Each structure stands twice: as C-alpha cells, then as structure tokens.
XYZ file of C-alpha atoms in Angstrom:
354
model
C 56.596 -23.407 -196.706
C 56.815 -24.478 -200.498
C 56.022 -27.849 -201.720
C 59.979 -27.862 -202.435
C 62.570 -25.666 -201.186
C 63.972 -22.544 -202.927
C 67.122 -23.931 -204.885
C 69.620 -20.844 -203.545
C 73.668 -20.436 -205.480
C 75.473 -18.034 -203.269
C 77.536 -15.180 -204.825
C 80.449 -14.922 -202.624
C 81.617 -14.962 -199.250
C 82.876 -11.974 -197.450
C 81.439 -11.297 -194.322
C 77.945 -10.563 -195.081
C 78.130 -13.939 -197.467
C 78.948 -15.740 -194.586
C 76.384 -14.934 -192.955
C 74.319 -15.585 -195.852
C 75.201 -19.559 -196.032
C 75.129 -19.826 -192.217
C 71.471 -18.685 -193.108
C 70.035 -20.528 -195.876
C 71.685 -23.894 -194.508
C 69.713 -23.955 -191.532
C 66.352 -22.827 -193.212
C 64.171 -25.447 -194.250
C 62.712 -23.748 -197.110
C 66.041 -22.996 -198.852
C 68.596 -25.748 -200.360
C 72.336 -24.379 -201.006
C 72.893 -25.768 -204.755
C 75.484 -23.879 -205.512
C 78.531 -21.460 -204.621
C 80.520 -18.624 -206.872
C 83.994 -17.860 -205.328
C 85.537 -14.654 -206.991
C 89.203 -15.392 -205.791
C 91.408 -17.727 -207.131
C 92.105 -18.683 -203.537
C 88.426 -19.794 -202.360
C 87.765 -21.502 -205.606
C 87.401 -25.343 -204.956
C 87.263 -25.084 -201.438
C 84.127 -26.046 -199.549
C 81.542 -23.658 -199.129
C 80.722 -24.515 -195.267
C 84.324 -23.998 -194.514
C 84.679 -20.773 -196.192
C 81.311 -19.556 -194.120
C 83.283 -20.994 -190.984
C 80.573 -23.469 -190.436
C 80.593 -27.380 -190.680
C 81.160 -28.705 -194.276
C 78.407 -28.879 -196.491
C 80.049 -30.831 -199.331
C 79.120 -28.037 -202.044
C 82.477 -26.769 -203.618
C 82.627 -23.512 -204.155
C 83.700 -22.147 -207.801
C 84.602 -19.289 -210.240
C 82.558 -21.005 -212.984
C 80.085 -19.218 -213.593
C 78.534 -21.388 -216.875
C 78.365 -23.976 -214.117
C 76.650 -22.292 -211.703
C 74.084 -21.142 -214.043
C 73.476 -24.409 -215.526
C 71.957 -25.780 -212.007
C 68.819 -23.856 -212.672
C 68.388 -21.978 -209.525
C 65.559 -20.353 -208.388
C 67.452 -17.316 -206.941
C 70.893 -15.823 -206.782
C 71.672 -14.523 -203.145
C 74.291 -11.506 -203.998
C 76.233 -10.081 -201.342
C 79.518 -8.315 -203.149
C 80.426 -5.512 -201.758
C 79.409 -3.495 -204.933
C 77.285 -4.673 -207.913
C 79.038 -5.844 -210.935
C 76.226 -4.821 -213.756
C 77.826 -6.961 -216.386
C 77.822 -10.089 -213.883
C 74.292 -9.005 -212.725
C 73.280 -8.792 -216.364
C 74.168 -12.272 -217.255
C 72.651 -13.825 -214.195
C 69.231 -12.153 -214.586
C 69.378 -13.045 -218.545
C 70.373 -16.900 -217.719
C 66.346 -16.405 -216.264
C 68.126 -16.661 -212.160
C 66.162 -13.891 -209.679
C 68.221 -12.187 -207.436
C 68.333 -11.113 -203.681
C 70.710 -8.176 -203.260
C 72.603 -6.948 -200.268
C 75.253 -4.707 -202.548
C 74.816 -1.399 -202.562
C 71.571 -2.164 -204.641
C 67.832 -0.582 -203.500
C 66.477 0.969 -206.932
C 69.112 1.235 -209.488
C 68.524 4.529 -210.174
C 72.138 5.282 -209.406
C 73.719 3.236 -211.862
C 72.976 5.628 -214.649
C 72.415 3.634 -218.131
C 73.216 0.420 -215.633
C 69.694 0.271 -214.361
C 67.981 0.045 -218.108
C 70.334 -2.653 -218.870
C 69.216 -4.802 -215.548
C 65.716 -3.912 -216.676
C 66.474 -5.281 -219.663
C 68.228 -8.256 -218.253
C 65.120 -8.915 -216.438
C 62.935 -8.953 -219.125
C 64.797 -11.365 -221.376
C 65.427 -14.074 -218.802
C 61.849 -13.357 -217.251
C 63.874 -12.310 -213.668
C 63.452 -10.362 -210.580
C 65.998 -8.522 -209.439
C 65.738 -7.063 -205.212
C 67.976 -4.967 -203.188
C 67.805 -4.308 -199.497
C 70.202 -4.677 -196.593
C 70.108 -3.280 -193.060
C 70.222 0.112 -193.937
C 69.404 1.070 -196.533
C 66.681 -1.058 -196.523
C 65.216 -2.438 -193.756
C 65.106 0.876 -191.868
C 63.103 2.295 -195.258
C 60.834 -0.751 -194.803
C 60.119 0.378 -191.039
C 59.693 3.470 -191.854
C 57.305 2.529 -194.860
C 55.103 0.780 -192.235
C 55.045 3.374 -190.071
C 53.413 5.462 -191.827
C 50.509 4.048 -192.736
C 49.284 4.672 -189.199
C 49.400 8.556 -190.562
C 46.219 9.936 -192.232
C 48.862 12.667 -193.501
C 52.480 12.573 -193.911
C 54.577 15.834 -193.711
C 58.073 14.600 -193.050
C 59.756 10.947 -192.836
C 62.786 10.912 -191.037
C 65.468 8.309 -190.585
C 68.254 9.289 -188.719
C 71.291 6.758 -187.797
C 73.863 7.191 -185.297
C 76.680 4.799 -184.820
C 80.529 4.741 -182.879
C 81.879 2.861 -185.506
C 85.218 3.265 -183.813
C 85.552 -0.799 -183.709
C 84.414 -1.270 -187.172
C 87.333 -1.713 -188.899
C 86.814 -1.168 -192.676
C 89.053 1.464 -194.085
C 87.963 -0.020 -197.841
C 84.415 0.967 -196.992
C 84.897 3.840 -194.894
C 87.882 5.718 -197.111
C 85.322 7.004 -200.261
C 82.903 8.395 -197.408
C 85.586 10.600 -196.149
C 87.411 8.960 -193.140
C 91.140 9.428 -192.885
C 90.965 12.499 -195.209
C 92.570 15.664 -194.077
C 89.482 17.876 -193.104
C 91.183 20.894 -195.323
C 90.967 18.665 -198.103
C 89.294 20.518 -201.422
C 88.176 17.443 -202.353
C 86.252 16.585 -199.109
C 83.347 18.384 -199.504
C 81.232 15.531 -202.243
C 83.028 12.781 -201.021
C 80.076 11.790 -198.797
C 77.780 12.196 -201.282
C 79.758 9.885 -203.509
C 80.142 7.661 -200.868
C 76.487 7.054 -199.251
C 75.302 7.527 -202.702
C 72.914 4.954 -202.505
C 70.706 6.366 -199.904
C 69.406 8.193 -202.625
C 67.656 5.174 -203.780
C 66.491 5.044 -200.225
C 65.072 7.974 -200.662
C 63.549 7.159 -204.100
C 61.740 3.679 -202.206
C 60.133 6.050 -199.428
C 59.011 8.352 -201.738
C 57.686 5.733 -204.017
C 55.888 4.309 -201.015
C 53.850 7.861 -200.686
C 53.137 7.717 -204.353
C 54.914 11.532 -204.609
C 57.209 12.703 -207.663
C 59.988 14.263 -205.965
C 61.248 17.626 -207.440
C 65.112 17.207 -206.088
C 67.063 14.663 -204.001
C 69.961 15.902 -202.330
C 72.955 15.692 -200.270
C 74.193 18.012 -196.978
C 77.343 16.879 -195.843
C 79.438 17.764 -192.134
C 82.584 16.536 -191.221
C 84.303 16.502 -187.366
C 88.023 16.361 -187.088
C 90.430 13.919 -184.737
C 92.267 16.462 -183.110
C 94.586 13.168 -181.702
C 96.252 10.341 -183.873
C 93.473 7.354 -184.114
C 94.688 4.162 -184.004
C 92.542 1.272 -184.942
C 93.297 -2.273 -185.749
C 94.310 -1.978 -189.387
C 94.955 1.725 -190.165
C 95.226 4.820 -188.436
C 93.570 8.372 -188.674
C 96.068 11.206 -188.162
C 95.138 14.461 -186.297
C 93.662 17.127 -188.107
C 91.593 14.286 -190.154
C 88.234 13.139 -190.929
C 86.982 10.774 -188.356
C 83.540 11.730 -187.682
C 81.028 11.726 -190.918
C 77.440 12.903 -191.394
C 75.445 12.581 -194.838
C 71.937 13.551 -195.235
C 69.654 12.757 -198.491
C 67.122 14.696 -198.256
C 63.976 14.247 -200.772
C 62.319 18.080 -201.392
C 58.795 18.937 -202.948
C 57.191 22.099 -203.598
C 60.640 23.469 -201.724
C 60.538 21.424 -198.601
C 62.329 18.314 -197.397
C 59.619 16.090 -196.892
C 62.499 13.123 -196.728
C 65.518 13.063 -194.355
C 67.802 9.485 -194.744
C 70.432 10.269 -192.708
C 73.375 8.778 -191.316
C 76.246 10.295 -188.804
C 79.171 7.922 -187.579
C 81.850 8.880 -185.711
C 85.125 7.126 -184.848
C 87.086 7.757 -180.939
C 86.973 10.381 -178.120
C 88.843 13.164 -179.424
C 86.479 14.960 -182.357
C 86.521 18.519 -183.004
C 83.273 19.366 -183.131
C 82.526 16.915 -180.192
C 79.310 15.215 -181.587
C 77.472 13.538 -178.872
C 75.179 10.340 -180.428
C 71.949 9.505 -178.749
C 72.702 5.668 -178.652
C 73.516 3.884 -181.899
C 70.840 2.671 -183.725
C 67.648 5.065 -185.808
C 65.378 7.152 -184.808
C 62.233 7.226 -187.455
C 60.190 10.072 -186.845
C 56.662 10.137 -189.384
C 56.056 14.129 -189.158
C 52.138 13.837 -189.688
C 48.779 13.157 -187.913
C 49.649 11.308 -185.814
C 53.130 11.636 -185.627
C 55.041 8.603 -184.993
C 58.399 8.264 -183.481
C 60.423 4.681 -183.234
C 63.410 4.200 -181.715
C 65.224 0.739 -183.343
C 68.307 -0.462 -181.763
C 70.164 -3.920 -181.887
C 71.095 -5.843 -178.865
C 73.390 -9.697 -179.114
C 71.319 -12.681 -177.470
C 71.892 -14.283 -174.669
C 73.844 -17.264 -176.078
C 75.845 -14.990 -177.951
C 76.914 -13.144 -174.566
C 77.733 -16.193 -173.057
C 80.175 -17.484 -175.785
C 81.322 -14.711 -176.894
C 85.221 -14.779 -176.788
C 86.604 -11.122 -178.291
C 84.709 -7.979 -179.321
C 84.915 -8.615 -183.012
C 82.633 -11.820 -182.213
C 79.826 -9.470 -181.597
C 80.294 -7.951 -185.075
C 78.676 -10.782 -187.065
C 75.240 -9.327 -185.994
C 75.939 -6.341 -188.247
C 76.587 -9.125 -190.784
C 73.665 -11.123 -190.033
C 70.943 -7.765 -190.127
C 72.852 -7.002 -193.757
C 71.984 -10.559 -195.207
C 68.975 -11.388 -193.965
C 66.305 -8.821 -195.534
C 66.814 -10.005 -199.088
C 66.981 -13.730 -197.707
C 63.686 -13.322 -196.574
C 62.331 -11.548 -199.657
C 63.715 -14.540 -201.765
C 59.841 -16.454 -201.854
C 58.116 -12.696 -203.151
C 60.994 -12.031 -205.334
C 60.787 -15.410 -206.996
C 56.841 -15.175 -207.087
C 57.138 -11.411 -208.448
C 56.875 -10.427 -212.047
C 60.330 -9.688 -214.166
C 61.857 -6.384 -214.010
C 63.396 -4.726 -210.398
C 61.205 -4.801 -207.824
C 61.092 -2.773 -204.191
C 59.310 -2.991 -201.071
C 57.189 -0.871 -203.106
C 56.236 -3.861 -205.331
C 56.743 -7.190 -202.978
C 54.029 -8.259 -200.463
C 54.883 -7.606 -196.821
C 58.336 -9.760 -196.614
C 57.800 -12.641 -194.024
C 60.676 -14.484 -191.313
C 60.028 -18.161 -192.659
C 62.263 -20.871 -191.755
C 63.904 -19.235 -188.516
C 62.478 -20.692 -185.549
C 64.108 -23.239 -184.026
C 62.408 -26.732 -184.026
C-alpha cells in the first residue's frame, strides 16, 4: 500500500464508470478527488449517486480546468471511445491515465497515437489501456506462454450469446441488424473490432516478433426470424450472429488468432453452436497449453439478485477493473504509452474485504 493513497478524478459514468467509482471508493489505496460529467444533465450532481451508490459528497462536473487543477495522480477513463484531443490535454496537464476505451496500443489511431506520445512526453505522463477483452485475456495469454520453451501459435478465441446484451450503439458498427446481402457488410467487422488489432500488436510485442501483416477474416450468420430484444429489433434475413478474427502472420503463417464470435437468439442461419461463453487460449508450442476462462456471479450476488440485467454489472466490473489495478505501475512507469509489455506484473491491491 502507498504511504498515501493514489489521488483518482473519474472520467465519466456510463456503465463501466460506474463500476469504476463503486471500485476506487471502497479501495484503500485510492481517494476519489474528483469527477468529469460529459452531459449537461450529470453535471453538478453527486458522483456516488450517479454510480448508484451512497453519496460521496464529490460533485461531479464538465470543468475540465477544474478537474485538472486538483493535481491527480491518475485519470481513470472509461468513455466509450477515446477522445484524442481530451486525452491530449489530460496527459499534457502531467495526469497518467488508466484506459478502458477502446485503447490497448494506439496504433489504430493513425497520426492520434504520435500526438498522445507526444502528450506524454510534455506533461511527463503514462498513458494505459486494457479492459476485459481486449486486454486481460492478452494478459492471460501473455502468461501462458512463458511456460512454452517455443511458441508456434497463440490463440484466443471468445464465444458469447449476447442475446441479453442490449447495446445496439455498440453492436450496430460490428454488423448486427444489417441485412446479410448488404455490400457494405463485408469490412464492417473489421471496422468495428478494430482494436483487437492492437491486441494483436501487445501479444506479439510480448514474443519480441515483427509481424509481417495483421489481418481481419470476417463471417456473418443470418436471423432467419424477427429478433426482438429490449430496445431494438433484428429483422429476418439480418445480421445477428458475428465472428471477427485478427490474425497476426509471419513468414506466411498466422502465428496470432484474437478472435471473437457472438451470436444473438435461436433462429441463425448458419446455426453456430458456442462451446460455453467465455475464451479458450490455446499456446500452440512445447508444451502446448490450453485454458479455458469463464465468469461465474458470487454467491451474494445470486442471492440478491432481483432481474437478469442485475447480473450484467459483472461484465461492467471485469471492463473497469484491469486498468484500476494497473493505476500504481502506470503512475510508477516512465512517460510515453505503456502495455503489459512495459508494466510489472499488475497486482489486486485493495480488494479484500477487512
């Protein structure tokens, strides 16, 4: 634990920021200072009360001067998609920042990522992106393989019904809801899971290889009944199963597989059968290594559960927490953006109860 706690300014609170305050309120080494609010709406309301928790007399705000000017020690930034202009002038203001948006490498971002390195270096900042996935299934896998005195192939493959998650904002660019003759169909899962091509950058960074190619193999399975859900619905004849894979290839083979196949109902055309949701990491190598990661509610959690949707928060809680508990390496590490690659083995400090 530090001599003083990490002085922590949330950046906003969807569902994953939630999470995020529920988090670093009851952790001993972290002290909520501060709280941006990107809608009019939140702005000057309390922060516990946006989070759904008790009150925690911190008002949250669309001030950003103000939220700058408490000197934290770290940013925890869980939009749903970067902002590189707001990122910029929090990493120049000299603020590290934990990442849970759509953030691993930056190498997506185009002329984006030289400006955050930039950033960095001015204010003397770390900036760190990880999440559930990407991210802490690339860490897992990472680990794995040093059990291997040779790696051929790293797999991560995830399977989910995400028939309950209800997220046509999120789910829309990837290709759900589109009509499956579409012309237009064919990159939009590329463009949507883009950034598990940073993934794939991190794991190959991990091996110490210079990939020759990353790429992108797409499938799609068709509704072949209307899909109603609670917010939208999915017509027949349209997208509602998806399946992405980034594949990293050297010397003409794929030596990394990230990917990802969700489906939504009972009624898909092909009828894609998932082995459980969760990953399955396979390490191709000597030995090879095979995990099997799936997420299960507590007990407590079972017991008070009201609805469904109350079970959801978990997804929530697995997003927020990896760059939470990179915050001490991050604010130890030297400026610039750092990985798993470049942080010491991340730690779970603070979340036992006492």
């Amino acid at each position: 634990m530090p001599n003083t706690p990490y002085r922590v300014v949330q950046w906003t609170t969807g569902n994953v920021g939630k999470s995020s305050v529920a988090a670093i309120t009851t952790n001993p080494n972290l002290e909520l200072v501060g709280c941006y609010a990107w809608s009019a709406d939140k702005a000057g309301r309390d922060v516990g009360e946006l989070a759904g928790i008790e009150p925690l007399g911190i008002t949250a705000t669309n001030d950003v001067e103000a939220l700058l000017a408490l000197k934290p020690d770290v940013v925890v930034y869980n939009p749903m998609w970067i902002d590189v202009d707001e990122l910029v002038r929090i990493l120049e203001a000299g603020v590290n920042v934990v990442a849970s948006a759509s953030f691993i490498t930056g190498h997506n971002l185009g002329d984006g990522r030289a400006r955050l390195v930039e950033a960095c270096e001015r204010g003397g900042a770390t900036l760190f992106g990880s999440g559930v996935s990407p991210g802490f299934a690339e860490l897992l896998a990472i680990v794995a393989a040093t059990a291997c005195d040779r790696v051929d192939k790293i797999t991560i493959a995830e399977s989910a019904d995400t028939t309950l998650y209800d997220s046509p904002d999120t789910e829309r660019p990837v290709g759900f809801g589109t009509a499956i003759d579409d012309p237009n169909l064919e990159p939009m899962a590329a463009t949507g899971t883009a950034v598990f091509a940073e993934a794939v950058q991190l794991v190959a960074d991990s091996l110490g290889v210079e990939l020759d190619e990353i790429k992108c193999v797409s499938d799609y399975a068709q509704t072949t009944e209307d899909l109603a859900m609670a917010s939208w619905t999915i017509p027949a004849g349209h997208v509602a199963g998806v399946y992405a894979s980034w594949q990293g290839i050297l010397g003409g083979k794929t030596i990394i597989d990230i990917n990802v196949r969700w489906k939504k109902g009972t009624t898909l055309e092909p009828d894609w059968q998932l082995d459980g949701d969760g990953w399955k990491i396979t390490i191709d190598g000597r030995p090879t290594v095979n995990m099997s990661v799936g997420f299960l509610p507590p007990q407590d959690m079972i017991e008070n559960a009201k609805t469904l949707e109350d079970f959801f928060v978990l997804g929530h809680i697995m997003t927020a927490m990896p760059p939470i508990h990179a915050i001490p390496a991050v604010v130890a590490a030297q400026p610039g953006i750092a990985t798993y690659t470049d942080l010491p083995l991340p730690q779970a400090r603070g979340v036992v109860p006492t």
